[in-house]
XYZ file of C-alpha atoms in Angstrom:
745
model
C -12.207 -38.974 1.303
C -15.526 -37.264 2.102
C -17.126 -38.151 5.381
C -20.684 -38.178 3.998
C -21.032 -39.074 0.350
C -23.720 -37.047 -1.461
C -24.993 -40.084 -3.378
C -25.715 -42.046 -0.176
C -27.398 -39.035 1.362
C -29.666 -38.670 -1.655
C -30.822 -42.294 -1.204
C -31.791 -41.967 2.443
C -33.063 -38.399 2.505
C -36.598 -39.027 1.057
C -37.318 -41.391 3.935
C -36.181 -38.693 6.337
C -38.600 -36.237 4.717
C -41.513 -38.669 4.990
C -40.871 -39.036 8.697
C -40.732 -35.286 9.069
C -43.972 -34.838 7.106
C -45.742 -37.374 9.325
C -44.636 -35.581 12.473
C -45.691 -32.265 11.026
C -49.178 -33.453 10.159
C -49.721 -34.444 13.776
C -48.471 -31.157 15.158
C -50.212 -28.913 12.625
C -48.708 -26.401 10.263
C -45.538 -24.901 11.746
C -42.649 -23.001 10.120
C -40.183 -25.498 8.731
C -36.810 -23.911 9.519
C -33.653 -24.667 7.547
C -30.237 -23.692 8.872
C -27.043 -23.369 6.865
C -23.498 -23.999 8.123
C -20.536 -22.696 6.115
C -17.062 -23.886 7.067
C -13.820 -21.954 6.885
C -11.092 -22.662 4.376
C -9.625 -19.430 3.026
C -10.020 -19.104 -0.735
C -11.714 -22.508 -0.791
C -14.695 -20.799 0.840
C -15.498 -19.169 -2.497
C -17.220 -22.480 -3.283
C -19.929 -21.478 -0.777
C -21.214 -18.930 -3.281
C -21.773 -21.639 -5.895
C -23.752 -23.684 -3.372
C -25.882 -20.635 -2.472
C -26.695 -20.098 -6.147
C -28.090 -23.624 -6.402
C -29.997 -23.310 -3.104
C -31.688 -20.185 -4.438
C -32.450 -21.869 -7.756
C -33.963 -24.856 -5.951
C -36.132 -22.525 -3.868
C -34.594 -23.396 -0.478
C -35.205 -20.675 2.092
C -32.380 -20.230 4.609
C -33.644 -19.342 8.070
C -30.355 -19.182 9.989
C -26.694 -19.069 8.987
C -23.669 -20.004 11.053
C -20.149 -19.739 9.720
C -16.469 -19.632 10.481
C -13.597 -17.850 8.760
C -14.393 -17.468 5.043
C -17.732 -19.127 5.744
C -18.435 -16.282 8.166
C -17.660 -13.679 5.512
C -19.796 -15.285 2.794
C -22.534 -16.105 5.301
C -22.560 -12.651 6.877
C -22.875 -10.927 3.517
C -25.670 -13.290 2.466
C -27.428 -12.700 5.796
C -27.299 -8.934 5.206
C -29.385 -9.483 2.009
C -26.805 -9.800 -0.773
C -27.963 -12.433 -3.267
C -25.777 -15.305 -4.421
C -25.433 -13.724 -7.881
C -24.327 -10.437 -6.297
C -21.782 -12.252 -4.115
C -20.485 -14.001 -7.236
C -19.895 -10.608 -8.845
C -18.330 -9.105 -5.699
C -15.831 -11.918 -5.177
C -14.799 -12.097 -8.820
C -14.222 -8.340 -9.032
C -12.316 -8.047 -5.738
C -8.534 -8.365 -5.756
C -8.281 -10.177 -2.432
C -4.511 -10.424 -2.748
C -4.208 -6.622 -2.874
C -6.584 -6.292 0.089
C -4.486 -8.695 2.162
C -1.370 -6.722 1.316
C -3.095 -3.628 2.790
C -1.819 -1.830 -0.297
C -2.721 1.794 0.343
C -3.022 4.020 -2.746
C 0.082 6.168 -2.976
C -1.963 9.351 -3.216
C -2.737 9.121 0.511
C 0.912 8.738 1.536
C 1.759 11.715 3.789
C 3.606 14.503 1.999
C 6.709 14.138 4.189
C 6.995 10.421 3.455
C 6.342 10.934 -0.249
C 9.135 13.489 -0.653
C 11.665 12.031 1.788
C 10.746 8.371 2.298
C 9.970 5.408 0.024
C 13.526 4.133 0.213
C 13.534 1.735 3.151
C 12.841 -1.939 2.402
C 13.571 -2.922 6.010
C 11.807 -1.383 8.997
C 11.573 -2.184 12.711
C 9.603 -0.457 15.440
C 11.042 -0.270 18.948
C 9.133 0.105 22.210
C 10.756 0.033 25.642
C 13.957 -1.204 24.073
C 12.231 -4.158 22.409
C 11.712 -4.715 18.707
C 8.063 -4.794 17.684
C 7.309 -7.448 15.074
C 4.028 -7.608 13.123
C 1.394 -10.059 14.321
C 0.595 -11.207 10.788
C 1.238 -10.609 7.118
C -1.761 -8.279 6.905
C -3.368 -5.894 9.391
C -6.714 -6.601 7.716
C -7.639 -2.919 7.465
C -8.682 -2.946 3.808
C -10.598 -6.196 4.298
C -12.506 -4.554 7.145
C -13.170 -1.402 5.115
C -14.678 -3.498 2.311
C -16.837 -5.535 4.697
C -18.013 -2.337 6.360
C -19.068 -0.864 3.031
C -20.830 -4.057 1.977
C -22.808 -4.244 5.237
C -23.694 -0.535 5.374
C -27.375 -1.381 4.822
C -27.461 -3.140 8.211
C -24.809 -1.095 10.006
C -27.210 -0.091 12.805
C -28.294 -3.681 13.527
C -26.235 -4.841 16.490
C -28.288 -8.004 17.167
C -27.429 -10.436 14.370
C -30.646 -12.386 14.969
C -32.436 -9.290 13.621
C -30.632 -9.357 10.281
C -32.650 -10.229 7.129
C -31.373 -13.764 7.780
C -30.379 -14.439 11.405
C -26.648 -15.061 11.646
C -23.748 -15.834 13.914
C -20.093 -16.669 13.402
C -17.317 -18.071 15.547
C -14.100 -16.492 16.755
C -11.201 -17.708 18.867
C -9.838 -15.892 21.910
C -6.104 -16.169 21.272
C -5.252 -15.592 24.927
C -7.387 -18.482 26.261
C -8.049 -20.709 23.232
C -11.773 -20.398 23.910
C -14.289 -20.485 21.041
C -16.434 -17.345 21.005
C -19.934 -16.965 19.594
C -20.241 -13.648 17.734
C -23.915 -12.777 17.366
C -24.037 -9.158 18.574
C -22.170 -5.936 17.892
C -20.486 -4.798 14.701
C -21.253 -7.283 11.905
C -18.299 -6.244 9.707
C -15.884 -6.473 12.642
C -17.233 -9.897 13.659
C -16.710 -11.199 10.120
C -13.225 -9.649 10.048
C -12.342 -11.359 13.355
C -13.680 -14.747 12.306
C -11.695 -14.576 9.065
C -8.368 -13.639 10.710
C -6.375 -16.719 9.704
C -3.283 -16.914 11.974
C -0.195 -15.483 10.353
C -2.172 -14.111 7.416
C -4.438 -11.525 9.102
C -3.783 -10.098 12.548
C -6.216 -10.663 15.453
C -8.640 -7.889 16.360
C -10.029 -6.755 19.700
C -13.756 -7.141 20.379
C -15.225 -6.519 23.835
C -11.726 -6.499 25.376
C -10.885 -9.913 23.909
C -8.273 -10.465 21.221
C -9.998 -12.619 18.624
C -8.657 -14.572 15.685
C -9.920 -17.097 13.149
C -13.071 -18.849 14.376
C -12.016 -21.986 12.532
C -9.123 -22.644 14.895
C -11.443 -24.168 17.502
C -14.825 -24.418 15.782
C -14.649 -24.400 11.996
C -18.024 -26.022 11.389
C -20.613 -24.839 13.984
C -23.430 -27.211 12.977
C -24.528 -27.983 16.542
C -24.874 -24.269 17.310
C -27.079 -23.804 14.230
C -29.236 -26.787 15.182
C -29.710 -25.363 18.668
C -31.170 -22.182 17.174
C -34.393 -24.128 16.581
C -33.671 -25.459 13.109
C -35.642 -28.429 11.818
C -33.001 -29.259 9.237
C -29.345 -28.259 8.865
C -27.501 -28.073 5.553
C -23.736 -28.102 5.931
C -21.202 -26.937 3.333
C -17.731 -28.167 4.223
C -14.650 -27.071 2.286
C -12.132 -28.644 4.647
C -9.711 -30.816 2.737
C -8.525 -33.136 5.483
C -4.933 -33.721 6.518
C -2.172 -33.849 3.922
C 0.311 -36.671 3.497
C 3.996 -36.023 4.139
C 4.786 -35.819 0.422
C 2.282 -32.992 0.021
C 3.743 -30.863 2.829
C 6.044 -28.984 0.478
C 5.456 -25.322 1.396
C 5.289 -23.120 4.494
C 1.624 -22.341 3.837
C 0.720 -26.039 3.729
C 2.717 -26.789 6.875
C 1.033 -23.994 8.851
C -2.361 -25.084 7.550
C -1.675 -28.701 8.512
C -0.671 -27.790 12.077
C -3.792 -25.671 12.472
C -5.980 -28.456 11.076
C -5.349 -31.080 13.777
C -7.868 -29.774 16.283
C -10.062 -28.248 13.573
C -10.670 -31.569 11.817
C -11.319 -33.427 15.066
C -13.919 -30.856 16.110
C -15.561 -30.895 12.673
C -15.920 -34.695 12.870
C -18.053 -34.204 15.986
C -20.125 -31.483 14.304
C -21.037 -33.568 11.260
C -23.637 -35.542 13.214
C -25.769 -32.388 13.447
C -25.978 -32.018 9.658
C -28.957 -33.509 7.823
C -27.529 -32.647 4.406
C -23.817 -32.314 3.738
C -22.328 -30.727 0.620
C -18.590 -31.111 0.086
C -17.260 -29.179 -2.932
C -14.120 -30.495 -4.583
C -11.279 -28.284 -3.270
C -8.409 -30.727 -3.660
C -5.182 -28.917 -4.483
C -6.535 -25.436 -3.708
C -4.508 -23.331 -1.274
C -5.764 -20.916 1.350
C -4.703 -17.906 -0.726
C -5.615 -19.095 -4.227
C -8.128 -16.261 -4.593
C -7.477 -16.024 -8.321
C -9.388 -19.337 -8.668
C -12.713 -17.658 -7.826
C -14.402 -18.792 -11.052
C -13.244 -22.371 -10.652
C -14.221 -22.624 -6.988
C -17.671 -21.082 -7.453
C -18.314 -23.503 -10.311
C -17.180 -26.455 -8.173
C -19.508 -25.399 -5.383
C -22.380 -25.159 -7.823
C -21.584 -28.581 -9.286
C -21.444 -30.264 -5.863
C -24.824 -28.798 -4.856
C -26.480 -29.902 -8.085
C -25.620 -33.494 -7.230
C -28.264 -33.149 -4.489
C -30.796 -31.298 -6.634
C -33.703 -33.641 -5.900
C -33.016 -33.474 -2.179
C -32.911 -29.672 -2.243
C -36.134 -29.470 -4.241
C -37.842 -31.720 -1.684
C -36.678 -29.398 1.122
C -38.040 -26.370 -0.729
C -41.366 -28.163 -1.286
C -41.592 -29.006 2.422
C -40.972 -25.347 3.300
C -43.764 -24.204 0.988
C -46.184 -26.617 2.661
C -45.546 -25.072 6.067
C -46.075 -21.605 7.405
C -43.084 -19.340 6.584
C -41.322 -17.735 9.533
C -41.494 -13.961 9.767
C -38.935 -12.396 7.419
C -36.931 -9.283 8.078
C -36.127 -6.843 5.326
C -32.922 -4.851 5.171
C -33.062 -1.514 6.919
C -34.440 1.191 4.655
C -31.729 3.236 3.024
C -30.459 5.721 5.551
C -27.773 8.348 5.402
C -25.309 7.519 8.171
C -22.873 10.043 6.731
C -24.126 13.008 8.716
C -22.788 12.374 12.184
C -24.198 14.256 15.131
C -21.711 12.659 17.516
C -18.138 11.522 16.995
C -16.275 9.696 19.750
C -12.525 9.135 19.417
C -10.874 6.644 21.749
C -8.530 8.390 24.153
C -4.918 8.494 23.084
C -1.976 10.106 24.843
C 0.324 10.251 21.835
C -1.901 11.432 18.985
C -4.585 14.023 19.598
C -8.198 13.693 18.461
C -7.709 16.793 16.315
C -4.767 15.173 14.512
C -6.883 12.073 13.868
C -9.998 13.902 12.634
C -8.154 16.202 10.233
C -7.427 13.169 8.055
C -11.065 13.180 6.941
C -11.879 15.325 3.884
C -15.439 15.739 5.164
C -16.304 17.252 8.488
C -16.568 15.081 11.578
C -18.896 15.716 13.262
C -21.179 17.013 10.548
C -21.803 16.071 6.954
C -19.215 13.565 5.750
C -20.096 11.727 2.509
C -19.405 8.010 2.467
C -16.509 8.412 0.028
C -14.869 11.034 2.267
C -15.334 8.897 5.369
C -13.532 5.873 3.915
C -10.920 8.173 2.407
C -10.251 9.456 5.914
C -9.881 5.899 7.258
C -7.461 5.144 4.415
C -5.536 8.359 5.147
C -5.200 7.390 8.791
C -4.005 3.891 8.022
C -1.699 5.162 5.282
C 0.163 7.307 7.823
C 1.802 4.122 9.134
C 1.017 5.037 12.746
C -1.867 2.635 13.208
C -2.132 -1.124 13.245
C -5.890 -1.013 12.801
C -8.635 1.615 12.746
C -11.883 0.276 14.151
C -15.131 2.187 13.830
C -18.737 1.548 14.766
C -21.824 3.386 13.520
C -24.674 3.836 15.972
C -28.085 5.409 16.140
C -29.525 6.919 19.308
C -33.156 6.341 20.375
C -33.994 9.906 19.333
C -32.809 9.249 15.766
C -29.366 10.881 15.899
C -26.401 9.263 14.167
C -22.972 8.794 15.647
C -19.687 7.015 15.167
C -17.087 5.549 17.491
C -13.515 5.720 16.166
C -11.041 3.344 17.808
C -7.594 3.689 16.224
C -5.111 1.119 17.498
C -1.596 2.557 17.416
C 1.306 0.490 16.160
C 3.561 -0.478 19.036
C 6.671 1.639 18.798
C 5.207 3.643 15.900
C 7.131 6.708 17.084
C 10.499 4.909 17.234
C 11.482 3.274 13.965
C 14.769 2.024 12.628
C 14.971 1.415 8.922
C 17.600 0.316 6.439
C 18.247 0.031 2.726
C 20.836 -1.148 0.215
C 21.872 0.390 -3.090
C 24.421 0.148 -5.863
C 24.883 2.305 -8.953
C 27.693 3.360 -11.302
C 28.426 6.629 -9.519
C 27.838 6.189 -5.808
C 28.900 2.523 -5.882
C 27.854 0.394 -2.901
C 25.825 2.090 -0.183
C 24.105 1.006 3.018
C 21.382 3.251 4.397
C 20.699 3.348 8.138
C 17.782 5.432 9.351
C 16.328 6.401 12.711
C 12.931 8.119 12.764
C 11.292 9.587 15.863
C 7.856 11.123 16.174
C 6.908 13.806 18.696
C 10.556 14.580 19.437
C 10.667 17.978 21.211
C 7.329 19.027 19.654
C 4.036 17.190 19.245
C 3.096 16.137 15.692
C 6.729 16.340 14.612
C 8.908 13.873 12.697
C 12.686 13.715 13.091
C 14.556 11.462 10.683
C 18.284 10.841 10.220
C 19.776 8.953 7.262
C 23.366 7.759 7.485
C 24.643 6.469 4.151
C 27.764 4.360 4.459
C 29.889 3.032 1.628
C 32.150 4.358 -1.063
C 30.583 7.828 -0.680
C 29.629 8.818 2.869
C 26.520 10.988 3.001
C 23.829 11.970 5.449
C 20.368 13.553 5.446
C 18.571 14.965 8.462
C 14.938 16.055 8.409
C 12.769 17.656 11.075
C 9.178 18.305 10.080
C 6.312 19.810 12.082
C 2.855 18.907 10.778
C 0.349 21.555 11.870
C -2.651 20.269 9.950
C -4.581 23.045 8.225
C -1.969 25.594 9.320
C 1.402 26.162 7.659
C 3.944 23.366 8.229
C 7.594 23.976 9.082
C 10.734 21.974 8.638
C 14.505 21.959 8.556
C 16.756 19.787 6.404
C 20.480 19.219 6.529
C 22.446 17.129 4.060
C 25.984 16.276 3.063
C 26.617 14.902 -0.411
C 29.764 14.407 -2.412
C 30.926 12.495 -5.445
C 33.267 12.587 -8.423
C 32.184 13.940 -11.810
C 33.997 13.273 -15.094
C 33.382 16.706 -16.569
C 33.938 17.294 -20.295
C 36.002 20.439 -20.950
C 34.769 23.056 -23.437
C 38.113 22.766 -25.256
C 40.711 19.974 -25.010
C 43.702 20.868 -22.828
C 47.209 20.457 -24.212
C 49.665 19.904 -21.386
C 53.352 20.828 -21.479
C 54.264 17.208 -22.105
C 52.037 17.346 -25.236
C 49.374 15.144 -23.660
C 45.782 16.139 -24.356
C 42.949 16.053 -21.800
C 39.308 16.493 -22.806
C 37.786 15.448 -19.470
C 38.676 16.211 -15.890
C 37.575 14.442 -12.755
C 36.100 17.037 -10.412
C 35.321 16.403 -6.767
C 32.116 18.076 -5.693
C 30.933 18.470 -2.132
C 27.562 19.898 -1.150
C 26.744 20.722 2.476
C 23.320 22.328 2.741
C 21.181 23.473 5.654
C 17.636 24.536 4.833
C 14.647 25.917 6.705
C 11.270 25.911 4.969
C 7.555 26.311 5.389
C 4.713 24.658 3.501
C 2.163 27.425 3.138
C -0.210 24.998 1.424
C 0.206 21.245 1.664
C -1.750 18.076 1.010
C -0.938 14.406 0.694
C 0.443 14.919 -2.817
C 1.471 18.572 -3.082
C 3.251 21.371 -1.264
C 3.774 25.065 -1.969
C 6.109 27.062 0.192
C 9.172 29.143 0.882
C 12.660 28.146 1.950
C 16.032 29.574 2.854
C 19.366 27.777 2.459
C 22.923 28.103 3.629
C 25.115 26.059 1.321
C 28.810 25.270 1.285
C 29.818 23.964 -2.117
C 33.161 22.813 -3.440
C 33.868 21.908 -7.043
C 37.550 21.235 -7.643
C 40.132 18.988 -9.247
C 43.730 18.129 -8.396
C 44.218 16.220 -11.621
C 46.564 18.806 -13.228
C 48.472 19.830 -10.092
C 49.826 23.057 -11.534
C 50.513 21.922 -15.095
C 48.014 24.287 -16.691
C 47.200 27.134 -14.324
C 45.881 29.358 -17.135
C 43.500 26.735 -18.531
C 39.884 27.862 -19.240
C 38.373 26.102 -16.246
C 38.346 26.828 -12.574
C 38.106 25.339 -9.154
C 35.540 26.893 -6.871
C 34.469 26.670 -3.277
C 32.140 29.060 -1.590
C 29.361 29.819 0.834
C 25.975 30.633 -0.687
C 22.754 32.033 0.729
C 19.582 31.146 -1.153
C 15.948 32.192 -0.844
C 13.448 30.082 -2.790
C 9.830 29.558 -3.534
C 8.765 26.096 -4.623
C 5.841 23.974 -5.721
C 5.956 20.169 -5.748
C 3.203 17.774 -6.703
C 3.349 13.992 -7.019
C 0.287 12.018 -8.121
C 2.116 8.955 -9.466
C 0.570 5.651 -8.441
C 4.069 4.425 -7.553
C 7.504 5.968 -7.431
C 9.202 3.328 -9.558
C 7.703 1.926 -12.765
C 4.632 4.209 -12.457
C 1.543 3.321 -14.464
C -0.237 6.646 -14.140
C 0.076 10.083 -12.596
C 2.303 13.121 -12.792
C 5.295 14.625 -11.012
C 5.763 18.388 -11.032
C 8.466 20.471 -9.409
C 9.047 24.209 -9.820
C 11.665 26.326 -8.096
C 12.469 30.014 -8.169
C 15.735 30.896 -6.421
C 17.633 34.031 -5.541
C 21.285 33.170 -4.867
C 23.826 35.310 -3.036
C 27.493 34.185 -2.983
C 28.339 35.253 0.565
C 31.971 34.116 0.346
C 33.708 32.734 -2.727
C 37.087 31.412 -1.641
C 38.483 30.749 -5.108
C 37.512 30.927 -8.731
C 36.270 34.106 -10.374
C 36.993 36.787 -7.787
C 34.929 39.311 -9.761
C 31.728 37.388 -9.038
C 31.861 37.937 -5.305
C 28.773 39.720 -3.984
C 26.725 39.433 -7.189
C 23.264 37.916 -7.134
C 22.251 34.936 -9.195
C 18.747 33.840 -10.204
C 17.562 30.354 -11.044
C 14.233 29.164 -12.406
C 13.789 25.407 -12.777
C 10.619 23.617 -13.975
C 10.208 19.846 -14.322
C 7.205 17.790 -15.371
C 6.701 14.042 -15.745
C 3.567 12.158 -16.813
C 2.713 8.472 -17.188
C -0.345 7.107 -18.951
C -1.430 3.487 -19.047
C -2.276 2.524 -22.645
C -3.244 -1.041 -21.797
C -2.926 -3.488 -18.941
C 0.765 -4.000 -19.737
C 1.884 -0.919 -21.687
C 2.652 2.535 -20.276
C 3.629 5.679 -22.164
C 5.623 8.327 -20.322
C 7.115 11.735 -20.984
C 9.422 14.151 -19.169
C 10.067 17.842 -19.743
C 12.555 20.092 -17.988
C 13.533 23.711 -18.578
C 15.707 25.988 -16.514
C 18.091 28.860 -16.525
C 20.705 30.477 -14.322
C 20.955 34.235 -14.714
C 23.166 36.852 -13.112
C 25.969 35.276 -11.093
C 26.635 31.813 -12.505
C 26.908 30.199 -9.073
C 28.504 26.768 -9.358
C 25.951 24.820 -7.222
C 23.064 25.830 -9.483
C 24.614 25.265 -12.886
C 23.127 22.409 -14.842
C 25.203 19.218 -14.873
C 23.835 16.782 -17.424
C 24.288 13.032 -17.792
C 23.680 9.605 -16.278
C 20.547 7.892 -15.050
C 21.075 8.772 -11.395
C 17.829 9.601 -9.576
C 19.541 10.857 -6.435
C 19.240 14.383 -7.827
C 20.692 17.313 -5.909
C 20.572 20.927 -7.016
C 20.399 20.946 -10.820
C 21.971 17.632 -11.777
C 19.881 16.225 -14.654
C 19.866 12.661 -16.043
C 20.554 11.997 -19.719
C 21.058 8.583 -21.315
C 24.267 8.290 -23.311
C 26.359 10.442 -20.958
C 28.026 9.794 -17.616
C 27.009 11.712 -14.492
C 27.453 15.472 -14.922
C 29.507 15.092 -18.099
C 28.219 18.332 -19.670
C 27.516 21.642 -17.981
C 25.168 24.477 -18.910
C 23.597 27.622 -17.553
C 20.446 27.251 -19.671
C 18.831 23.878 -20.191
C 15.833 22.441 -22.053
C 15.111 18.720 -22.055
C 12.498 16.298 -23.314
C 12.129 12.541 -23.023
C 9.636 9.897 -24.168
C 9.475 6.263 -23.197
C 7.349 3.198 -23.831
C 7.308 0.622 -21.060
C 5.956 -2.911 -21.306
C 5.391 -5.146 -18.315
C 6.689 -8.570 -19.269
C 5.758 -10.587 -16.189
C 4.221 -9.541 -12.885
C 7.199 -7.397 -11.864
C 9.465 -7.218 -14.918
C 9.600 -4.299 -17.343
C 11.196 -3.556 -20.685
C 11.486 0.064 -21.831
C 12.462 1.997 -24.954
C 13.576 5.559 -24.208
C 14.389 8.584 -26.319
C 15.784 11.867 -24.953
C 17.045 15.179 -26.326
C 18.349 18.384 -24.771
C 19.490 21.868 -25.728
C 22.322 23.271 -23.608
C 23.721 26.794 -23.434
C 26.837 27.443 -21.401
C 27.848 30.994 -20.536
C 31.483 29.894 -20.804
C 31.079 28.581 -24.363
C 30.027 30.149 -27.649
C 26.761 28.916 -29.161
C 24.445 26.137 -27.980
C 24.790 22.376 -27.975
C 22.055 19.999 -29.061
C 22.307 16.443 -27.831
C 20.039 13.515 -28.478
C 20.031 9.816 -27.809
C 18.029 6.749 -27.000
C 18.237 3.765 -24.707
C 16.823 0.409 -23.773
C 16.214 -0.764 -20.227
C 15.267 -3.934 -18.393
C 13.852 -3.463 -14.913
C 12.829 -5.755 -12.087
C 10.654 -4.516 -9.218
C 11.753 -6.223 -5.984
C 11.353 -5.829 -2.228
C 14.781 -4.160 -2.205
C 13.660 -1.662 -4.813
C 14.188 -1.491 -8.572
C 16.948 -3.449 -10.276
C 17.699 -1.931 -13.678
C 20.157 -2.501 -16.493
C 20.107 0.305 -19.050
C 22.153 1.127 -22.127
C 22.056 4.608 -23.618
C 23.600 5.889 -26.826
C 23.776 9.543 -27.872
C 25.510 11.769 -30.399
C 28.002 12.510 -27.610
C 28.799 8.875 -26.758
C 27.307 5.882 -25.006
C 27.089 4.434 -21.509
C 25.883 1.327 -19.656
C 24.126 1.859 -16.328
C 23.286 -0.586 -13.573
C 21.477 0.151 -10.346
C 20.129 -2.050 -7.556
C 17.760 -0.968 -4.805
C 15.910 2.205 -3.896
C 17.683 5.445 -4.754
C 18.917 7.451 -1.775
């Protein structure tokens, strides 16, 4: 039930105006000041924009704005000279859900993480032996970036009373519970602090105080607006009141209810300072129902129109008095050429390492796009909880910026985990420990232990040297069983026939490499490997020693050049982008312990080129293609032969997927492959795909070439654990059903 009914207010308000007019005539013509109070309420605050549209239409001039939470955001933007129609467009075109998820575009993911990460659904940071848990669902970085861009026209105004419309908002000191008045400093940061709903957006530090949602203590600062010298205060309240026990059926509603006890009591006190109260209908709307922007703006507009005559009378009274001096937005300036850049001191990450994330030069000319790209790059590294920044202008007209990155607690000590199941590797648990600045500054050391039916490990050590060449070492152990199809069926002495053998392969590789050129989505470099490889079977146990196959184990030295580029918008179920990998290898069998003794000491050469592209045809449909060509010349070294089959994405060496075959079922020394698929998103995170693939294989141990082709259907579900997929493939060589759960590793 509304505390002040609009219909009653409309009856009594004309008498109030008459009294005001009488007083004014005695005092002479004075500015008639109207203040506006906008309450908090999460997504419900979108209704404020509808009210502002009607106020503008009625001709009401707003002389001061006070707000809390979402009211602070809408009010602050309006105070910085955005019109109600422009705010309508901004809110409707902004995916607030994506902003709250701090979803960083994948193209800014660091190259090391892109090539070796993206497989850990669970992550914990550790500092001083204690687990660091996030303060909220969202760090609020992308929200702050947007607010900063939208208030760029007033970014050098640090006294909010000097904005085009004077403004303040409330915040709450989470260490003392004290309500804070935010009317000076960084406007975007003040709005970000006031809108930091507990549990949804993390608190932010301002003037050495940790501030959260202003609505916690003072969600409707009507008294504070009145005290700014306002003759009349219009309040817009989107608080819904307390819910009954039958309505407390979700965690969000329970948290909101608990936070509303003090909020509602305080707002009751504040209502007495409102001369006009507008209460949009927000019944049933949740704090995060941002997709209801149209509905909420319309409801706000409808509620304000119920007081149309009252609002027109206010506008008429303002026209009859002297207008107060108005402030225009600052003239367009170019704050993107910085004469001074100050980076907050940091013992763990150098200023140079921070500044090299910016495509433009700091200090110097840095276009707006490059500046925000640099902020996104910094946040995307995962090292920072929040990157604050403040533009300033010196008295002599020079521009500067203060950068204040806040490091994640325990960012350099992380423990991560993952789960996976597929047809070949079976059940696997991934345990990871990642350490930054171990031994060398700007380094990353990461160890994966993979436990389950197939024990494996991966160790990475990477040294990021910025614009200079990067260095790294990798070590991995991988083994599995492959049902390999023989070139010719084997007839055993007991007259049994075998056309497939189960081979055990083991790959133990140690690699050192350098990235001569590297960016967030590409790397070109050189590498050297020492590889122990074993490919053997004990299935026959001496029954066919002269059969046309062999067991092999050996030590191989490899020198390679490589180029890798990944511009996909996501690793799984991509909607756009490409993936390119090219390798040129020189292979020397240093010691072949069995197999073809005549091959010992001969060089082998391998060229392998792979390309994938995805293109979004519509909002729900994606077309994709894959191409792969490669050849092994000279010594046909077993590790670098092509083993074709399966849908396994944990690719090592030259294993290649092919629907309709099991893992590594066919082998070749020359390989050409093409695949097309059409993917349709069914629901938000469900996908159905039709796939066609074909390949031409040439094996040095067989006469002629083999052409294989097939097609498949797949259902996929994108989850927090990674993709869950069920795929069936049929080919001219057979058919197979594949199931995988979780990120591939």
